[in-house]
Short mmCIF file of C-alpha atoms and ligand atoms in Angstrom, two decimals:
data_model
loop_
_atom_site.label_atom_id
_atom_site.label_comp_id
_atom_site.label_asym_id
_atom_site.label_seq_id
_atom_site.Cartn_x
_atom_site.Cartn_y
_atom_site.Cartn_z
CA UNK A 1252 137.80 71.20 153.76
CA UNK A 1253 134.07 71.35 152.97
CA UNK A 1254 131.95 68.81 154.73
CA UNK A 1255 128.48 67.61 153.96
CA UNK A 1256 127.13 69.17 157.11
CA UNK A 1257 128.62 72.55 156.05
CA UNK A 1258 126.79 72.33 152.75
CA UNK A 1259 123.55 71.24 154.33
CA UNK A 1260 123.77 74.12 156.80
CA UNK A 1261 124.44 76.53 153.93
CA UNK A 1262 121.46 75.24 152.01
CA UNK A 1263 119.19 75.51 155.00
CA UNK A 1264 120.32 79.10 155.53
CA UNK A 1265 119.49 79.92 151.94
CA UNK A 1266 115.84 79.00 152.56
CA UNK A 1267 115.60 81.54 155.34
CA UNK A 1268 117.55 84.15 153.36
CA UNK A 1269 115.20 83.73 150.46
CA UNK A 1270 112.09 84.24 152.57
CA UNK A 1271 113.67 87.41 154.00
CA UNK A 1272 114.64 88.61 150.51
CA UNK A 1273 111.14 88.43 149.08
CA UNK A 1274 109.26 89.64 152.14
CA UNK A 1275 109.47 93.32 151.08
CA UNK A 1276 108.75 92.67 147.39
CA UNK A 1277 105.34 93.72 146.19
CA UNK A 1278 105.12 92.60 142.58
CA UNK A 1279 105.36 89.26 140.88
CA UNK A 1280 108.16 90.31 138.55
CA UNK A 1281 110.65 91.12 141.29
CA UNK A 1282 109.67 88.01 143.23
CA UNK A 1283 110.38 85.88 140.16
CA UNK A 1284 113.70 87.67 139.72
CA UNK A 1285 114.66 86.82 143.29
CA UNK A 1286 113.62 83.23 142.69
CA UNK A 1287 115.94 83.06 139.69
CA UNK A 1288 118.74 84.52 141.73
CA UNK A 1289 118.49 81.64 144.19
CA UNK A 1290 117.52 78.76 141.93
CA UNK A 1291 118.80 79.69 138.48
CA UNK A 1292 121.89 78.17 136.85
CA UNK A 1293 124.10 80.77 138.46
CA UNK A 1294 121.85 80.98 141.50
CA UNK A 1295 123.05 80.57 145.03
CA UNK A 1296 121.70 77.04 145.40
CA UNK A 1297 123.61 75.97 142.29
CA UNK A 1298 126.76 77.55 143.69
CA UNK A 1299 126.48 75.38 146.78
CA UNK A 1300 125.77 72.31 144.68
CA UNK A 1301 129.02 72.81 142.78
CA UNK A 1302 130.78 71.77 145.91
CA UNK A 1303 128.97 68.44 145.84
CA UNK A 1304 131.68 66.82 143.71
CA UNK A 1305 134.23 67.25 146.41
CA UNK A 1306 132.32 65.13 148.89
CA UNK A 1307 132.73 61.42 149.28
CA UNK A 1308 129.99 59.77 147.17
CA UNK A 1309 128.24 58.35 150.21
CA UNK A 1310 127.54 61.81 151.61
CA UNK A 1311 126.21 63.30 148.42
CA UNK A 1312 122.59 62.02 148.67
CA UNK A 1313 122.14 63.76 152.01
CA UNK A 1314 123.21 67.08 150.51
CA UNK A 1315 121.02 66.39 147.46
CA UNK A 1316 118.06 65.88 149.73
CA UNK A 1317 118.80 69.15 151.50
CA UNK A 1318 119.05 70.89 148.14
CA UNK A 1319 115.67 69.51 147.07
CA UNK A 1320 114.19 70.59 150.31
CA UNK A 1321 115.44 74.15 149.94
CA UNK A 1322 114.10 74.25 146.39
CA UNK A 1323 110.70 73.21 147.69
CA UNK A 1324 110.94 75.76 150.46
CA UNK A 1325 111.73 78.50 147.95
CA UNK A 1326 108.93 77.47 145.57
CA UNK A 1327 106.52 77.41 148.46
CA UNK A 1328 107.69 80.82 149.71
CA UNK A 1329 107.12 82.23 146.21
CA UNK A 1330 103.61 80.78 146.10
CA UNK A 1331 102.77 82.12 149.53
CA UNK A 1332 104.14 85.57 148.81
CA UNK A 1333 102.22 85.86 145.52
CA UNK A 1334 99.06 84.65 147.18
CA UNK A 1335 99.55 87.19 149.96
CA UNK A 1336 99.87 89.97 147.39
CA UNK A 1337 96.65 88.94 145.66
CA UNK A 1338 94.80 88.81 148.94
CA UNK A 1339 96.17 92.19 150.00
CA UNK A 1340 95.08 93.76 146.74
CA UNK A 1341 91.63 92.27 147.00
CA UNK A 1342 91.29 93.55 150.52
CA UNK A 1343 92.42 97.03 149.51
CA UNK A 1344 89.79 97.01 146.74
CA UNK A 1345 87.10 95.98 149.16
CA UNK A 1346 88.21 98.48 151.77
CA UNK A 1347 88.01 101.36 149.31
CA UNK A 1348 84.71 103.01 150.03
CA UNK A 1349 82.45 103.45 147.06
CA UNK A 1350 80.19 106.48 147.20
CA UNK A 1351 77.41 105.76 144.75
CA UNK A 1352 75.91 109.19 145.35
CA UNK A 1353 78.86 111.03 143.77
CA UNK A 1354 77.97 112.79 140.52
CA UNK A 1355 79.05 110.81 137.47
CA UNK A 1356 82.21 111.83 135.73
CA UNK A 1357 81.09 113.56 132.53
CA UNK A 1358 81.69 111.56 129.38
CA UNK A 1359 83.14 113.70 126.59
CA UNK A 1360 80.12 113.40 124.33
CA UNK A 1361 79.79 115.10 120.97
CA UNK A 1362 77.05 117.36 119.74
CA UNK A 1363 75.54 118.44 116.46
CA UNK A 1364 77.67 120.58 114.17
CA UNK A 1365 76.76 124.26 114.22
CA UNK A 1366 75.48 124.06 110.63
CA UNK A 1367 73.27 121.11 111.49
CA UNK A 1368 71.93 122.91 114.55
CA UNK A 1369 71.15 125.97 112.46
CA UNK A 1370 69.56 123.94 109.67
CA UNK A 1371 67.27 122.15 112.13
CA UNK A 1372 66.39 125.45 113.75
CA UNK A 1373 65.54 127.02 110.39
CA UNK A 1374 63.30 124.08 109.54
CA UNK A 1375 61.60 124.47 112.91
CA UNK A 1376 61.00 128.19 112.41
CA UNK A 1377 59.42 127.62 109.00
CA UNK A 1378 57.44 124.67 110.35
CA UNK A 1379 55.76 127.14 112.71
CA UNK A 1380 54.38 128.79 109.60
CA UNK A 1381 53.13 125.51 108.14
CA UNK A 1382 56.10 124.69 105.89
CA UNK A 1383 57.15 121.09 105.48
CA UNK A 1384 60.56 119.85 104.35
CA UNK A 1385 61.33 118.75 100.80
CA UNK A 1386 64.59 117.38 99.49
CA UNK A 1387 66.17 116.72 96.14
CA UNK A 1388 69.35 115.20 94.72
CA UNK A 1389 72.67 117.03 94.86
CA UNK A 1390 73.64 115.52 91.52
CA UNK A 1391 70.95 117.09 89.37
CA UNK A 1392 69.94 117.34 85.77
CA UNK A 1393 70.77 120.52 83.91
CA UNK A 1394 67.05 120.78 83.21
CA UNK A 1395 65.95 120.86 86.87
CA UNK A 1396 68.84 123.11 87.88
CA UNK A 1397 68.62 125.63 85.05
CA UNK A 1398 66.23 125.07 82.12
CA UNK A 1399 63.04 124.61 84.14
CA UNK A 1400 64.01 127.65 86.19
CA UNK A 1401 64.07 129.76 83.03
CA UNK A 1402 67.86 129.70 82.73
CA UNK A 1403 68.48 128.36 79.22
CA UNK A 1404 71.93 127.20 78.09
CA UNK A 1405 73.07 130.54 76.69
CA UNK A 1406 71.66 132.61 79.54
CA UNK A 1407 74.19 134.93 81.21
CA UNK A 1408 72.75 134.00 84.63
CA UNK A 1409 74.58 130.69 84.24
CA UNK A 1410 77.85 132.54 84.72
CA UNK A 1411 76.78 133.72 88.18
CA UNK A 1412 76.32 130.11 89.20
CA UNK A 1413 78.87 128.25 87.14
CA UNK A 1414 78.90 124.75 88.40
CA UNK A 1415 80.64 121.40 88.28
CA UNK A 1416 79.52 119.29 85.35
CA UNK A 1417 79.31 115.54 85.84
CA UNK A 1418 78.22 115.03 82.22
CA UNK A 1419 76.73 117.28 79.57
CA UNK A 1420 73.29 117.27 81.15
CA UNK A 1421 74.20 116.37 84.73
CA UNK A 1422 75.54 118.89 87.24
CA UNK A 1423 76.20 119.33 90.92
CA UNK A 1424 73.31 121.64 91.75
CA UNK A 1425 74.35 125.26 92.28
CA UNK A 1426 71.30 126.09 94.33
CA UNK A 1427 68.40 124.38 96.07
CA UNK A 1428 65.96 125.85 93.53
CA UNK A 1429 65.66 122.58 91.54
CA UNK A 1430 63.77 121.26 94.56
CA UNK A 1431 61.08 123.83 93.68
CA UNK A 1432 60.72 122.13 90.31
CA UNK A 1433 60.68 118.59 91.70
CA UNK A 1434 58.12 119.57 94.34
CA UNK A 1435 55.81 121.29 91.85
CA UNK A 1436 56.05 118.31 89.51
CA UNK A 1437 55.14 115.90 92.29
CA UNK A 1438 52.42 117.85 94.12
CA UNK A 1439 49.60 120.07 92.98
CA UNK A 1440 49.16 123.38 94.88
CA UNK A 1441 48.78 124.36 97.63
CA UNK A 1442 52.52 123.98 98.26
CA UNK A 1443 54.42 125.26 101.25
CA UNK A 1444 57.90 123.76 101.57
CA UNK A 1445 61.42 124.54 102.65
CA UNK A 1446 64.29 122.65 101.06
CA UNK A 1447 67.54 122.72 103.01
CA UNK A 1448 70.56 121.12 101.39
CA UNK A 1449 74.08 121.13 100.05
CA UNK A 1450 74.94 123.05 96.87
CA UNK A 1451 78.12 123.50 94.83
CA UNK A 1452 79.72 126.44 93.08
CA UNK A 1453 83.04 127.46 91.62
CA UNK A 1454 83.73 129.81 94.52
CA UNK A 1455 86.43 129.84 97.17
CA UNK A 1456 87.26 132.65 99.58
CA UNK A 1457 86.68 133.66 103.21
CA UNK A 1458 82.92 133.84 102.74
CA UNK A 1459 82.45 131.39 99.86
CA UNK A 1460 83.11 127.69 99.68
CA UNK A 1461 82.80 125.35 96.67
CA UNK A 1462 80.36 123.37 98.79
CA UNK A 1463 77.87 125.04 101.09
CA UNK A 1464 74.26 124.79 102.20
CA UNK A 1465 71.16 126.73 101.32
CA UNK A 1466 67.59 126.72 102.41
CA UNK A 1467 64.97 127.27 99.75
CA UNK A 1468 61.38 128.25 100.40
CA UNK A 1469 58.42 127.82 98.05
CA UNK A 1470 54.79 128.72 98.51
CA UNK A 1471 52.25 128.21 95.72
CA UNK A 1472 48.54 128.79 96.20
CA UNK A 1473 45.70 130.98 95.02
CA UNK A 1474 46.19 134.60 95.90
CA UNK A 1475 49.79 134.45 97.18
CA UNK A 1476 51.25 137.96 97.21
CA UNK A 1477 54.56 139.74 97.82
CA UNK A 1478 53.22 140.81 101.20
CA UNK A 1479 52.97 137.11 102.16
CA UNK A 1480 56.63 136.71 101.27
CA UNK A 1481 57.52 139.70 103.37
CA UNK A 1482 55.46 138.46 106.31
CA UNK A 1483 57.20 135.07 106.23
CA UNK A 1484 60.62 136.74 106.08
CA UNK A 1485 59.79 139.11 108.93
CA UNK A 1486 58.78 136.19 111.11
CA UNK A 1487 61.93 134.34 110.11
CA UNK A 1488 64.47 137.09 110.84
CA UNK A 1489 62.92 137.98 114.17
CA UNK A 1490 62.83 134.36 115.29
CA UNK A 1491 66.26 133.41 113.99
CA UNK A 1492 67.99 136.57 115.24
CA UNK A 1493 65.84 136.76 118.39
CA UNK A 1494 68.90 137.42 120.54
CA UNK A 1495 69.27 140.76 118.77
CA UNK A 1496 66.19 141.88 120.69
CA UNK A 1497 63.41 141.81 118.10
CA UNK A 1498 61.95 144.56 115.95
CA UNK A 1499 64.07 143.66 112.93
CA UNK A 1500 62.77 144.94 109.62
CA UNK A 1501 62.97 143.37 106.16
CA UNK A 1502 63.57 145.24 102.95
CA UNK A 1503 62.97 143.78 99.50
CA UNK A 1504 65.36 145.35 97.03
CA UNK A 1505 64.71 144.90 93.31
CA UNK A 1506 67.05 142.36 91.79
CA UNK A 1507 67.13 139.74 89.10
CA UNK A 1508 66.77 135.99 89.17
CA UNK A 1509 65.42 134.44 85.96
CA UNK A 1510 62.90 132.21 87.73
CA UNK A 1511 61.11 134.94 89.69
CA UNK A 1512 59.30 138.06 88.59
CA UNK A 1513 59.67 140.43 90.27
CA UNK A 1514 62.93 139.29 91.80
CA UNK A 1515 64.33 140.78 94.97
CA UNK A 1516 67.34 140.74 97.22
CA UNK A 1517 66.29 140.23 100.85
CA UNK A 1518 67.86 142.66 103.32
CA UNK A 1519 67.27 142.70 107.04
CA UNK A 1520 67.84 145.76 109.16
CA UNK A 1521 71.14 145.54 110.98
CA UNK A 1522 70.27 144.46 114.48
CA UNK A 1523 73.95 144.44 115.40
CA UNK A 1524 74.37 148.21 115.31
CA UNK A 1525 70.69 149.17 115.04
CA UNK A 1526 71.47 151.24 112.00
CA UNK A 1527 74.31 153.33 113.37
CA UNK A 1528 76.71 151.56 111.01
CA UNK A 1529 79.03 148.61 111.64
CA UNK A 1530 81.33 146.15 109.93
CA UNK A 1531 78.55 143.61 109.34
CA UNK A 1532 76.26 146.02 107.48
CA UNK A 1533 79.23 147.89 106.04
CA UNK A 1534 77.80 151.06 107.48
CA UNK A 1535 74.53 150.83 105.53
CA UNK A 1536 72.22 149.62 108.30
CA UNK A 1537 71.06 146.73 106.09
CA UNK A 1538 72.38 143.21 105.69
CA UNK A 1539 71.73 141.10 102.63
CA UNK A 1540 70.50 137.64 103.58
CA UNK A 1541 69.26 136.03 100.36
CA UNK A 1542 67.26 136.19 97.17
CA UNK A 1543 63.54 135.86 96.57
CA UNK A 1544 60.66 136.75 94.31
CA UNK A 1545 57.32 135.74 92.87
CA UNK A 1546 57.46 132.51 90.87
CA UNK A 1547 57.75 133.37 87.18
CA UNK A 1548 54.82 132.11 85.03
CA UNK A 1549 57.46 130.51 82.75
CA UNK A 1550 58.46 128.25 85.63
CA UNK A 1551 54.83 127.31 86.26
CA UNK A 1552 54.54 126.46 82.58
CA UNK A 1553 57.48 124.06 82.83
CA UNK A 1554 55.80 122.11 85.62
CA UNK A 1555 52.22 122.34 84.37
CA UNK A 1556 50.78 124.69 86.98
CA UNK A 1557 48.13 127.13 85.79
CA UNK A 1558 49.62 130.58 86.35
CA UNK A 1559 46.23 132.22 85.82
CA UNK A 1560 44.93 130.47 88.89
CA UNK A 1561 48.01 130.17 91.08
CA UNK A 1562 50.72 132.51 92.21
CA UNK A 1563 53.66 131.81 94.47
CA UNK A 1564 56.85 133.06 95.99
CA UNK A 1565 60.25 131.52 96.47
CA UNK A 1566 63.28 132.47 98.49
CA UNK A 1567 66.77 131.12 98.96
CA UNK A 1568 69.32 131.79 101.68
CA UNK A 1569 72.78 130.52 102.59
CA UNK A 1570 72.84 128.64 105.88
CA UNK A 1571 76.56 129.27 106.46
CA UNK A 1572 75.94 132.98 106.08
CA UNK A 1573 73.00 132.93 108.51
CA UNK A 1574 75.19 131.25 111.12
CA UNK A 1575 78.20 133.47 110.35
CA UNK A 1576 76.13 136.55 111.01
CA UNK A 1577 74.51 135.26 114.16
CA UNK A 1578 77.61 133.71 115.72
CA UNK A 1579 80.30 136.04 114.41
CA UNK A 1580 82.10 133.35 112.42
CA UNK A 1581 84.47 135.23 110.13
CA UNK A 1582 85.78 132.49 107.86
CA UNK A 1583 83.57 129.91 106.19
CA UNK A 1584 86.38 127.32 106.40
CA UNK A 1585 85.95 127.02 110.17
CA UNK A 1586 82.75 125.08 109.51
CA UNK A 1587 84.46 122.35 107.54
CA UNK A 1588 87.88 121.96 109.16
CA UNK A 1589 86.63 119.84 112.02
CA UNK A 1590 88.72 121.73 114.59
CA UNK A 1591 87.16 121.05 117.97
CA UNK A 1592 88.38 124.37 119.35
CA UNK A 1593 85.90 125.95 116.95
CA UNK A 1594 83.14 123.33 116.98
CA UNK A 1595 82.99 123.02 120.77
CA UNK A 1596 81.97 126.65 121.08
CA UNK A 1597 78.52 125.91 119.71
N1 LIG B 1998 68.60 130.26 93.87
C1 LIG B 1998 69.04 131.61 94.09
C2 LIG B 1998 70.55 131.58 94.35
O1 LIG B 1998 71.05 130.57 94.74
C3 LIG B 1998 68.36 132.23 95.26
C4 LIG B 1998 66.90 132.41 95.04
C5 LIG B 1998 66.00 131.44 95.43
C6 LIG B 1998 66.44 133.56 94.44
C7 LIG B 1998 64.65 131.61 95.23
C8 LIG B 1998 65.09 133.75 94.24
C9 LIG B 1998 64.22 132.77 94.63
O2 LIG B 1998 71.22 132.57 94.18
#
């Protein structure tokens, strides 16, 4: 038969057992679990207390006191163990030596997109020749985009640059040439600007995108000649493609753009194969890089510049194409997909 001293002894043993049980535990969760195992409804202390009813009433308070005592002991053991863990962790933190001279872990920072890098570089190259930067809206009037550039409504040249119409007289500009018009309207000569920016066309293949970027150049002054255009282009190709080793030549091949007269296609000598023939120059030794020409007097008339006094040249080039050639990018879509495996290379 169970006696009160049996129960009291059992309870006292539980205190010691509990302390032993949590001694190896190193996290609060398992310590709390152990606590529940001893004190919970089905815990070992409760099991002992179930026997209480079998004792003569006079002996029960003694056992109750012992039970309370073991509960206190357990609570205190939990507190002490948790405190010990906190202290141990703090000490481990402090003991860890901190070497402030170690190089910092690199933060995965971003960088400018290849097209942005190239655009800024182009601006810098032309700035060396005294060009400043001009900009214009991407949503343009038909007049600035076409009419003022001597491309009237029924002109076949509109087909080459068919664009997106916002309204009858409002388009997404198909080239940066309207910035020529805006600049000439706003400033009297001398003018020496480059206009980098986004343009839109109904084009879509490996080398054409419906949205791409161009850089336009415009020089207007007294006595500006084709040789000035050629000199600027020579400087540009040899600076921009400097890694090809210099000595690149420029060829102006007769072509047609309504707003220039004469109009030319700009070719640079193929620095990739040095003329022996390669994929980039399609075996011709020359690579087409843009269009140019002397500003047509009709254009001057549209913006009120005296074409008897002033002459000028303009050129336009695709920035994507410049970068494709220099960096061997073989699909224009790589620029816009945002794939870091591509972007991180530049
Ligand atoms: N705007 C022309 C195009 O986009 C390029 C160009 C610019 C040609 C300036 C001549 C002069 O095709």
